[in-house]
Amino acid sequence: MALLAELTHRCPLQCPYCSNPLNLEKVAGEMRTDEWLRALREAADLGCMQVHFSGGEPTVRTDLEELVAGATEAGLYTNLITSGVLLDEARLARLVAAGLEHVHLSFQDAEVPGGDRIGGYRGGHEKKIAVAAMVRAAGLPLTANFVVHRQNVDRLEAMLDLAVEIGAHRAEIANVQYYGWALKNRAALMPTRAQLDHMTEIVTAARERLKGVLVIDYVVPDYYAQRPKSCMGGWGRRFLNISPSGKVLPCHAAETITNMEFDSVRQRSLADIWANSSAFNRFRGTDWMPEPCRSCDRKEIDWGGCRCQAFAITGDAARTDPACGLSVDHGLLVDAAVSESAADREEFVYRRYGAAAKEPVKA
């Protein structure tokens, strides 16, 4: 089991595909240090083996070193998911001393203009290159994450070259998943079918060329799929997410299902929520499934696909994931991919507090 600890929604970057909810949590609503430390101990007792410190940008929390140390003391493997732009050598050294074991560094592009524009943060790309060097000098394993979409996919080969240049052990080539901010920006982000096919060719060739040098994870957009992904390994099976305010979620996008309520670790123990909460049990296992999922021989492989996507496309989280070619709603996904990949839109609605209702703006 793994825990994603979203320490905060505060972030200096403004990525238009951010997985955080549209209604961002303000600092006053964030869990205190002692609350996070208790949650980390409870996660370890529950059987979690690793914790991924995320956000927002987790390094805005001044207590991050204390949280890393608490997780290490509880026996959890610690990974920092970061934009890197707030890190310096002294802070990284303190995190390593506290027990940090891995860094997951996000990139918005392979070059300065695209990286800074997409992230909405001037100087961000060059800072990330510097931070990658710091991470490797500290002796930590490094994963480089590249979120790809229509406006940067033509530089995919350069992204893979960059991952090798900075000494990453692993590169994640992750197509945008369209929930929250990404759904709001879908017409500016959706790749064409031709772009996706070319992307797959590049990744396949790179995996062969870089075997033994770089592990490449590749996530395609569901909008071009015929079968749904096994989202988080199945709802409430081996993953949990704690939001900045303490809500316990079966996946990082679950709050986009606006008609569900999620319990808080501030009021209930993590073990109680995991075992007994209505949210975790709602889509756990296979009994909840409608047809054709219920009769499908893949139902214990993909576990019904993505509930957040079913809600985003149909308004009903209990419907068959539209990514499945057997879903009666599959055409909605296909039509959206075709129309929005052809949209003449480059402007983003940037991820900002209070920006959810705004129109796209030029960078």
Short mmCIF file of C-alpha atoms in Angstrom, two decimals:
data_model
loop_
_atom_site.label_atom_id
_atom_site.label_comp_id
_atom_site.label_asym_id
_atom_site.label_seq_id
_atom_site.Cartn_x
_atom_site.Cartn_y
_atom_site.Cartn_z
CA MET A 1 0.00 0.00 0.00
CA ALA A 2 1.05 3.57 -0.66
CA LEU A 3 0.06 6.94 0.76
CA LEU A 4 0.02 10.17 -1.20
CA ALA A 5 0.35 12.98 1.35
CA GLU A 6 -0.84 16.21 -0.26
CA LEU A 7 0.58 18.58 2.29
CA THR A 8 -0.68 21.78 0.68
CA HIS A 9 -2.32 23.25 -2.40
CA ARG A 10 0.04 26.22 -2.32
CA CYS A 11 2.43 26.21 -5.29
CA PRO A 12 4.53 28.79 -7.14
CA LEU A 13 3.72 27.08 -10.45
CA GLN A 14 0.36 27.42 -12.20
CA CYS A 15 0.20 24.32 -14.42
CA PRO A 16 -3.05 24.19 -16.41
CA TYR A 17 -3.32 20.41 -15.99
CA CYS A 18 -2.81 20.28 -12.22
CA SER A 19 -4.54 17.35 -10.52
CA ASN A 20 -5.55 19.48 -7.52
CA PRO A 21 -9.26 20.36 -7.27
CA LEU A 22 -10.56 23.60 -8.74
CA ASN A 23 -11.39 24.84 -5.24
CA LEU A 24 -7.92 25.00 -3.76
CA GLU A 25 -7.43 24.66 0.00
CA LYS A 26 -6.00 27.77 1.66
CA VAL A 27 -3.24 27.65 4.26
CA ALA A 28 -5.66 28.13 7.15
CA GLY A 29 -7.33 24.84 6.33
CA GLU A 30 -4.15 22.74 6.16
CA MET A 31 -3.42 20.04 8.71
CA ARG A 32 -1.00 20.88 11.50
CA THR A 33 2.38 19.17 11.90
CA ASP A 34 1.16 16.96 14.78
CA GLU A 35 -1.88 15.88 12.75
CA TRP A 36 0.29 14.86 9.81
CA LEU A 37 2.69 12.97 12.07
CA ARG A 38 -0.19 11.02 13.58
CA ALA A 39 -1.57 10.27 10.11
CA LEU A 40 1.84 9.00 8.97
CA ARG A 41 2.08 6.64 11.95
CA GLU A 42 -1.44 5.39 11.29
CA ALA A 43 -0.60 4.83 7.62
CA ALA A 44 2.37 2.68 8.59
CA ASP A 45 0.25 0.73 11.07
CA LEU A 46 -2.34 0.19 8.33
CA GLY A 47 0.28 -1.45 6.11
CA CYS A 48 1.51 1.39 3.92
CA MET A 49 5.10 0.87 2.85
CA GLN A 50 5.79 4.23 1.23
CA VAL A 51 4.71 7.84 1.40
CA HIS A 52 4.86 10.32 -1.45
CA PHE A 53 5.01 13.91 -0.16
CA SER A 54 3.20 16.07 -2.68
CA GLY A 55 1.04 19.16 -3.04
CA GLY A 56 0.72 21.73 -4.50
CA GLU A 57 4.40 22.18 -3.79
CA PRO A 58 5.35 20.31 -0.59
CA THR A 59 8.50 22.34 0.01
CA VAL A 60 6.41 25.40 0.92
CA ARG A 61 5.75 23.60 4.22
CA THR A 62 8.42 24.67 6.69
CA ASP A 63 7.84 21.46 8.66
CA LEU A 64 8.66 19.15 5.74
CA GLU A 65 11.89 17.94 7.35
CA GLU A 66 9.98 17.01 10.51
CA LEU A 67 7.38 15.13 8.46
CA VAL A 68 10.07 13.23 6.52
CA ALA A 69 11.75 12.30 9.79
CA GLY A 70 8.44 11.17 11.26
CA ALA A 71 7.70 9.01 8.22
CA THR A 72 11.18 7.50 8.36
CA GLU A 73 10.78 6.72 12.05
CA ALA A 74 7.47 5.02 11.26
CA GLY A 75 9.25 2.79 8.73
CA LEU A 76 7.90 4.41 5.54
CA TYR A 77 9.95 4.82 2.36
CA THR A 78 9.92 8.54 1.58
CA ASN A 79 9.59 10.15 -1.84
CA LEU A 80 9.37 13.89 -2.55
CA ILE A 81 7.22 14.92 -5.54
CA THR A 82 8.33 18.45 -6.30
CA SER A 83 8.61 21.19 -8.91
CA GLY A 84 12.03 21.87 -7.43
CA VAL A 85 11.86 25.63 -7.80
CA LEU A 86 11.99 26.32 -4.04
CA LEU A 87 14.79 23.86 -3.23
CA ASP A 88 18.40 24.77 -2.54
CA GLU A 89 21.38 22.69 -1.44
CA ALA A 90 20.93 23.45 2.26
CA ARG A 91 17.25 22.49 2.28
CA LEU A 92 17.91 19.32 0.33
CA ALA A 93 20.70 18.37 2.74
CA ARG A 94 18.33 18.77 5.68
CA LEU A 95 15.73 16.60 3.95
CA VAL A 96 18.31 13.91 3.24
CA ALA A 97 19.45 14.02 6.87
CA ALA A 98 15.80 13.59 7.91
CA GLY A 99 15.58 10.40 5.84
CA LEU A 100 14.44 11.40 2.34
CA GLU A 101 15.09 8.50 -0.05
CA HIS A 102 13.89 9.57 -3.51
CA VAL A 103 13.02 12.70 -5.51
CA HIS A 104 10.39 12.90 -8.23
CA LEU A 105 11.05 16.10 -10.19
CA SER A 106 8.42 17.53 -12.54
CA PHE A 107 9.18 19.17 -15.89
CA GLN A 108 6.72 21.04 -18.08
CA ASP A 109 8.82 20.85 -21.27
CA ALA A 110 12.31 20.11 -22.55
CA GLU A 111 13.24 23.76 -23.07
CA VAL A 112 13.00 27.11 -21.30
CA PRO A 113 10.28 28.90 -23.30
CA GLY A 114 7.77 26.07 -23.17
CA GLY A 115 8.61 25.06 -19.62
CA ASP A 116 8.24 28.53 -18.20
CA ARG A 117 5.09 29.29 -20.20
CA ILE A 118 3.25 26.08 -19.33
CA GLY A 119 4.21 26.26 -15.66
CA GLY A 120 3.49 29.97 -15.49
CA TYR A 121 6.79 30.53 -13.64
CA ARG A 122 9.68 32.45 -15.18
CA GLY A 123 13.05 30.84 -14.57
CA GLY A 124 11.47 27.58 -13.48
CA HIS A 125 12.99 25.31 -16.12
CA GLU A 126 16.60 26.32 -15.46
CA LYS A 127 16.01 25.98 -11.73
CA LYS A 128 14.81 22.40 -12.25
CA ILE A 129 18.00 21.51 -14.13
CA ALA A 130 20.04 22.84 -11.22
CA VAL A 131 17.96 20.94 -8.68
CA ALA A 132 18.40 17.69 -10.62
CA ALA A 133 22.15 18.10 -10.26
CA MET A 134 21.77 18.73 -6.52
CA VAL A 135 19.68 15.57 -6.13
CA ARG A 136 22.21 13.41 -7.93
CA ALA A 137 25.10 14.98 -5.99
CA ALA A 138 23.25 14.10 -2.78
CA GLY A 139 23.19 10.47 -3.90
CA LEU A 140 19.42 10.20 -4.22
CA PRO A 141 17.66 8.34 -7.04
CA LEU A 142 15.83 10.71 -9.37
CA THR A 143 12.65 10.31 -11.41
CA ALA A 144 11.90 12.94 -14.06
CA ASN A 145 8.22 13.45 -14.76
CA PHE A 146 7.13 14.97 -18.06
CA VAL A 147 3.43 15.71 -18.51
CA VAL A 148 2.79 15.68 -22.26
CA HIS A 149 0.01 17.24 -24.30
CA ARG A 150 -0.65 18.86 -27.65
CA GLN A 151 1.50 21.90 -26.94
CA ASN A 152 4.73 20.08 -25.99
CA VAL A 153 4.49 16.58 -27.49
CA ASP A 154 6.62 17.54 -30.49
CA ARG A 155 9.56 17.82 -28.07
CA LEU A 156 9.14 14.35 -26.57
CA GLU A 157 12.47 13.07 -27.89
CA ALA A 158 14.19 16.08 -26.32
CA MET A 159 12.44 15.30 -23.01
CA LEU A 160 13.88 11.80 -23.01
CA ASP A 161 17.32 13.14 -23.88
CA LEU A 162 17.01 15.61 -21.01
CA ALA A 163 16.13 12.82 -18.58
CA VAL A 164 19.36 11.04 -19.51
CA GLU A 165 21.40 14.25 -19.35
CA ILE A 166 20.29 15.06 -15.78
CA GLY A 167 21.02 11.53 -14.57
CA ALA A 168 17.45 10.39 -13.93
CA HIS A 169 16.99 6.68 -13.28
CA ARG A 170 13.39 6.78 -14.47
CA ALA A 171 11.31 9.01 -16.73
CA GLU A 172 7.54 9.21 -16.61
CA ILE A 173 5.96 10.22 -19.90
CA ALA A 174 2.48 10.94 -18.62
CA ASN A 175 -0.23 12.20 -20.92
CA VAL A 176 -2.58 14.64 -19.25
CA GLN A 177 -5.47 12.98 -17.45
CA TYR A 178 -8.56 15.14 -17.88
CA TYR A 179 -9.98 15.96 -14.46
CA GLY A 180 -10.12 19.25 -12.56
CA TRP A 181 -7.86 21.90 -14.10
CA ALA A 182 -6.99 19.67 -17.05
CA LEU A 183 -10.65 19.17 -17.91
CA LYS A 184 -11.07 22.93 -17.86
CA ASN A 185 -8.14 23.20 -20.31
CA ARG A 186 -8.93 20.14 -22.42
CA ALA A 187 -9.35 22.09 -25.67
CA ALA A 188 -5.83 23.52 -25.25
CA LEU A 189 -4.19 20.24 -24.23
CA MET A 190 -5.74 17.30 -26.09
CA PRO A 191 -3.28 15.71 -28.56
CA THR A 192 -4.39 14.49 -31.96
CA ARG A 193 -4.52 10.81 -32.77
CA ALA A 194 -1.54 11.25 -35.09
CA GLN A 195 0.45 12.88 -32.29
CA LEU A 196 -0.38 10.03 -29.92
CA ASP A 197 0.65 7.38 -32.46
CA HIS A 198 3.96 9.18 -33.07
CA MET A 199 4.46 9.52 -29.32
CA THR A 200 4.04 5.77 -28.88
CA GLU A 201 6.58 5.10 -31.63
CA ILE A 202 9.11 7.39 -29.95
CA VAL A 203 8.65 5.77 -26.54
CA THR A 204 8.88 2.24 -27.97
CA ALA A 205 12.13 3.05 -29.77
CA ALA A 206 13.57 4.87 -26.75
CA ARG A 207 12.84 1.96 -24.43
CA GLU A 208 14.95 -0.26 -26.66
CA ARG A 209 17.70 2.31 -27.19
CA LEU A 210 17.96 3.27 -23.50
CA LYS A 211 17.58 -0.18 -21.98
CA GLY A 212 19.77 -0.34 -18.89
CA VAL A 213 20.12 3.45 -18.86
CA LEU A 214 16.63 4.83 -18.28
CA VAL A 215 13.37 3.16 -17.26
CA ILE A 216 10.48 4.78 -19.14
CA ASP A 217 6.93 4.71 -17.82
CA TYR A 218 4.31 5.70 -20.37
CA VAL A 219 0.71 6.71 -19.68
CA VAL A 220 -1.59 7.32 -22.65
CA PRO A 221 -4.72 9.51 -22.53
CA ASP A 222 -7.88 7.52 -21.83
CA TYR A 223 -9.68 9.38 -24.59
CA TYR A 224 -7.93 7.22 -27.19
CA ALA A 225 -8.24 3.92 -25.31
CA GLN A 226 -10.44 0.91 -26.01
CA ARG A 227 -10.18 -0.52 -22.51
CA PRO A 228 -9.99 1.39 -19.22
CA LYS A 229 -6.89 1.52 -17.07
CA SER A 230 -6.79 -0.11 -13.67
CA CYS A 231 -7.07 3.22 -11.91
CA MET A 232 -4.94 3.21 -8.73
CA GLY A 233 -5.03 -0.59 -8.88
CA GLY A 234 -8.72 -0.46 -8.07
CA TRP A 235 -10.76 1.88 -5.85
CA GLY A 236 -9.83 1.39 -2.19
CA ARG A 237 -7.54 -1.58 -2.80
CA ARG A 238 -3.95 -0.44 -2.28
CA PHE A 239 -3.75 3.34 -2.34
CA LEU A 240 -4.99 6.25 -0.29
CA ASN A 241 -4.57 9.99 -0.52
CA ILE A 242 -4.80 12.54 2.28
CA SER A 243 -5.68 16.06 1.16
CA PRO A 244 -4.20 19.20 2.78
CA SER A 245 -7.28 19.53 5.02
CA GLY A 246 -7.21 15.86 6.06
CA LYS A 247 -9.79 14.32 3.75
CA VAL A 248 -8.95 10.71 2.98
CA LEU A 249 -9.46 9.85 -0.68
CA PRO A 250 -9.24 6.63 -2.74
CA CYS A 251 -7.38 8.57 -5.46
CA HIS A 252 -5.92 12.03 -5.92
CA ALA A 253 -8.78 13.17 -8.19
CA ALA A 254 -11.65 11.78 -6.11
CA GLU A 255 -12.78 15.22 -4.93
CA THR A 256 -13.87 15.93 -8.51
CA ILE A 257 -16.79 13.59 -7.76
CA THR A 258 -18.73 16.42 -6.20
CA ASN A 259 -21.69 14.38 -4.93
CA MET A 260 -19.52 12.19 -2.68
CA GLU A 261 -18.42 12.98 0.86
CA PHE A 262 -15.01 11.96 2.17
CA ASP A 263 -14.14 11.49 5.83
CA SER A 264 -11.30 13.35 7.52
CA VAL A 265 -8.39 11.84 9.40
CA ARG A 266 -8.87 14.70 11.82
CA GLN A 267 -12.12 13.11 13.03
CA ARG A 268 -11.61 9.38 12.39
CA SER A 269 -8.62 7.07 12.40
CA LEU A 270 -7.11 6.13 9.06
CA ALA A 271 -7.81 2.43 9.72
CA ASP A 272 -11.48 3.15 10.42
CA ILE A 273 -11.86 5.24 7.28
CA TRP A 274 -10.09 2.62 5.15
CA ALA A 275 -12.24 -0.23 6.40
CA ASN A 276 -15.59 1.37 7.10
CA SER A 277 -16.13 4.67 5.31
CA SER A 278 -18.93 4.82 2.77
CA ALA A 279 -16.65 6.51 0.23
CA PHE A 280 -14.02 3.76 0.23
CA ASN A 281 -16.60 0.99 0.16
CA ARG A 282 -18.79 2.58 -2.53
CA PHE A 283 -16.69 1.32 -5.47
CA ARG A 284 -14.48 -1.26 -3.78
CA GLY A 285 -14.44 -4.73 -5.32
CA THR A 286 -16.91 -5.74 -8.03
CA ASP A 287 -20.38 -5.89 -6.46
CA TRP A 288 -21.14 -2.25 -7.38
CA MET A 289 -20.49 -2.78 -11.09
CA PRO A 290 -23.20 -2.30 -13.74
CA GLU A 291 -23.25 -4.25 -16.99
CA PRO A 292 -21.23 -4.80 -19.08
CA CYS A 293 -18.58 -4.57 -16.32
CA ARG A 294 -20.30 -7.12 -14.07
CA SER A 295 -20.05 -9.87 -16.71
CA CYS A 296 -16.66 -8.84 -18.10
CA ASP A 297 -13.68 -11.19 -17.77
CA ARG A 298 -11.48 -8.14 -17.10
CA LYS A 299 -13.43 -6.89 -14.09
CA GLU A 300 -10.71 -7.98 -11.65
CA ILE A 301 -8.01 -6.58 -13.94
CA ASP A 302 -9.21 -3.04 -14.54
CA TRP A 303 -11.68 -2.94 -11.58
CA GLY A 304 -14.17 -0.97 -13.62
CA GLY A 305 -11.71 1.71 -14.68
CA CYS A 306 -11.85 5.30 -13.46
CA ARG A 307 -14.76 6.57 -11.37
CA CYS A 308 -13.61 10.18 -11.68
CA GLN A 309 -13.67 9.94 -15.45
CA ALA A 310 -17.12 8.35 -15.47
CA PHE A 311 -18.35 11.29 -13.40
CA ALA A 312 -16.53 13.91 -15.50
CA ILE A 313 -18.01 12.63 -18.76
CA THR A 314 -21.47 11.37 -17.72
CA GLY A 315 -22.19 12.99 -14.36
CA ASP A 316 -22.55 9.54 -12.77
CA ALA A 317 -19.53 7.96 -11.05
CA ALA A 318 -21.23 4.55 -11.06
CA ARG A 319 -21.46 4.27 -14.84
CA THR A 320 -19.08 2.19 -16.92
CA ASP A 321 -15.87 4.12 -17.58
CA PRO A 322 -16.37 5.75 -21.01
CA ALA A 323 -12.80 4.77 -21.90
CA CYS A 324 -14.10 1.23 -22.40
CA GLY A 325 -15.17 0.46 -25.96
CA LEU A 326 -18.11 -1.51 -24.53
CA SER A 327 -19.52 1.51 -22.71
CA VAL A 328 -22.61 3.13 -24.22
CA ASP A 329 -20.88 6.42 -23.42
CA HIS A 330 -17.66 5.61 -25.29
CA GLY A 331 -18.68 7.85 -28.18
CA LEU A 332 -18.71 10.86 -25.86
CA LEU A 333 -15.00 10.35 -25.19
CA VAL A 334 -14.17 9.76 -28.84
CA ASP A 335 -16.10 12.82 -30.00
CA ALA A 336 -14.41 14.99 -27.36
CA ALA A 337 -10.96 13.78 -28.40
CA VAL A 338 -11.60 14.46 -32.07
CA SER A 339 -13.18 17.89 -31.63
CA GLU A 340 -10.91 19.26 -28.92
CA SER A 341 -7.66 17.99 -30.41
CA ALA A 342 -8.57 20.06 -33.45
CA ALA A 343 -9.51 23.14 -31.42
CA ASP A 344 -7.73 26.37 -32.29
CA ARG A 345 -6.87 27.19 -28.69
CA GLU A 346 -3.48 27.74 -27.10
CA GLU A 347 -4.46 29.88 -24.11
CA PHE A 348 -4.73 28.33 -20.65
CA VAL A 349 -6.83 28.84 -17.57
CA TYR A 350 -3.90 28.78 -15.17
CA ARG A 351 -4.15 27.01 -11.83
CA ARG A 352 -4.56 29.86 -9.39
CA TYR A 353 -6.61 30.53 -6.30
CA GLY A 354 -9.93 31.93 -7.47
CA ALA A 355 -9.23 31.22 -11.14
CA ALA A 356 -11.63 28.29 -11.63
CA ALA A 357 -14.40 30.47 -13.05
CA LYS A 358 -12.13 32.52 -15.31
CA GLU A 359 -11.67 32.36 -19.07
CA PRO A 360 -8.41 31.28 -20.76
CA VAL A 361 -5.60 33.84 -20.74
CA LYS A 362 -2.51 34.19 -22.87
CA ALA A 363 0.80 33.56 -21.13
#
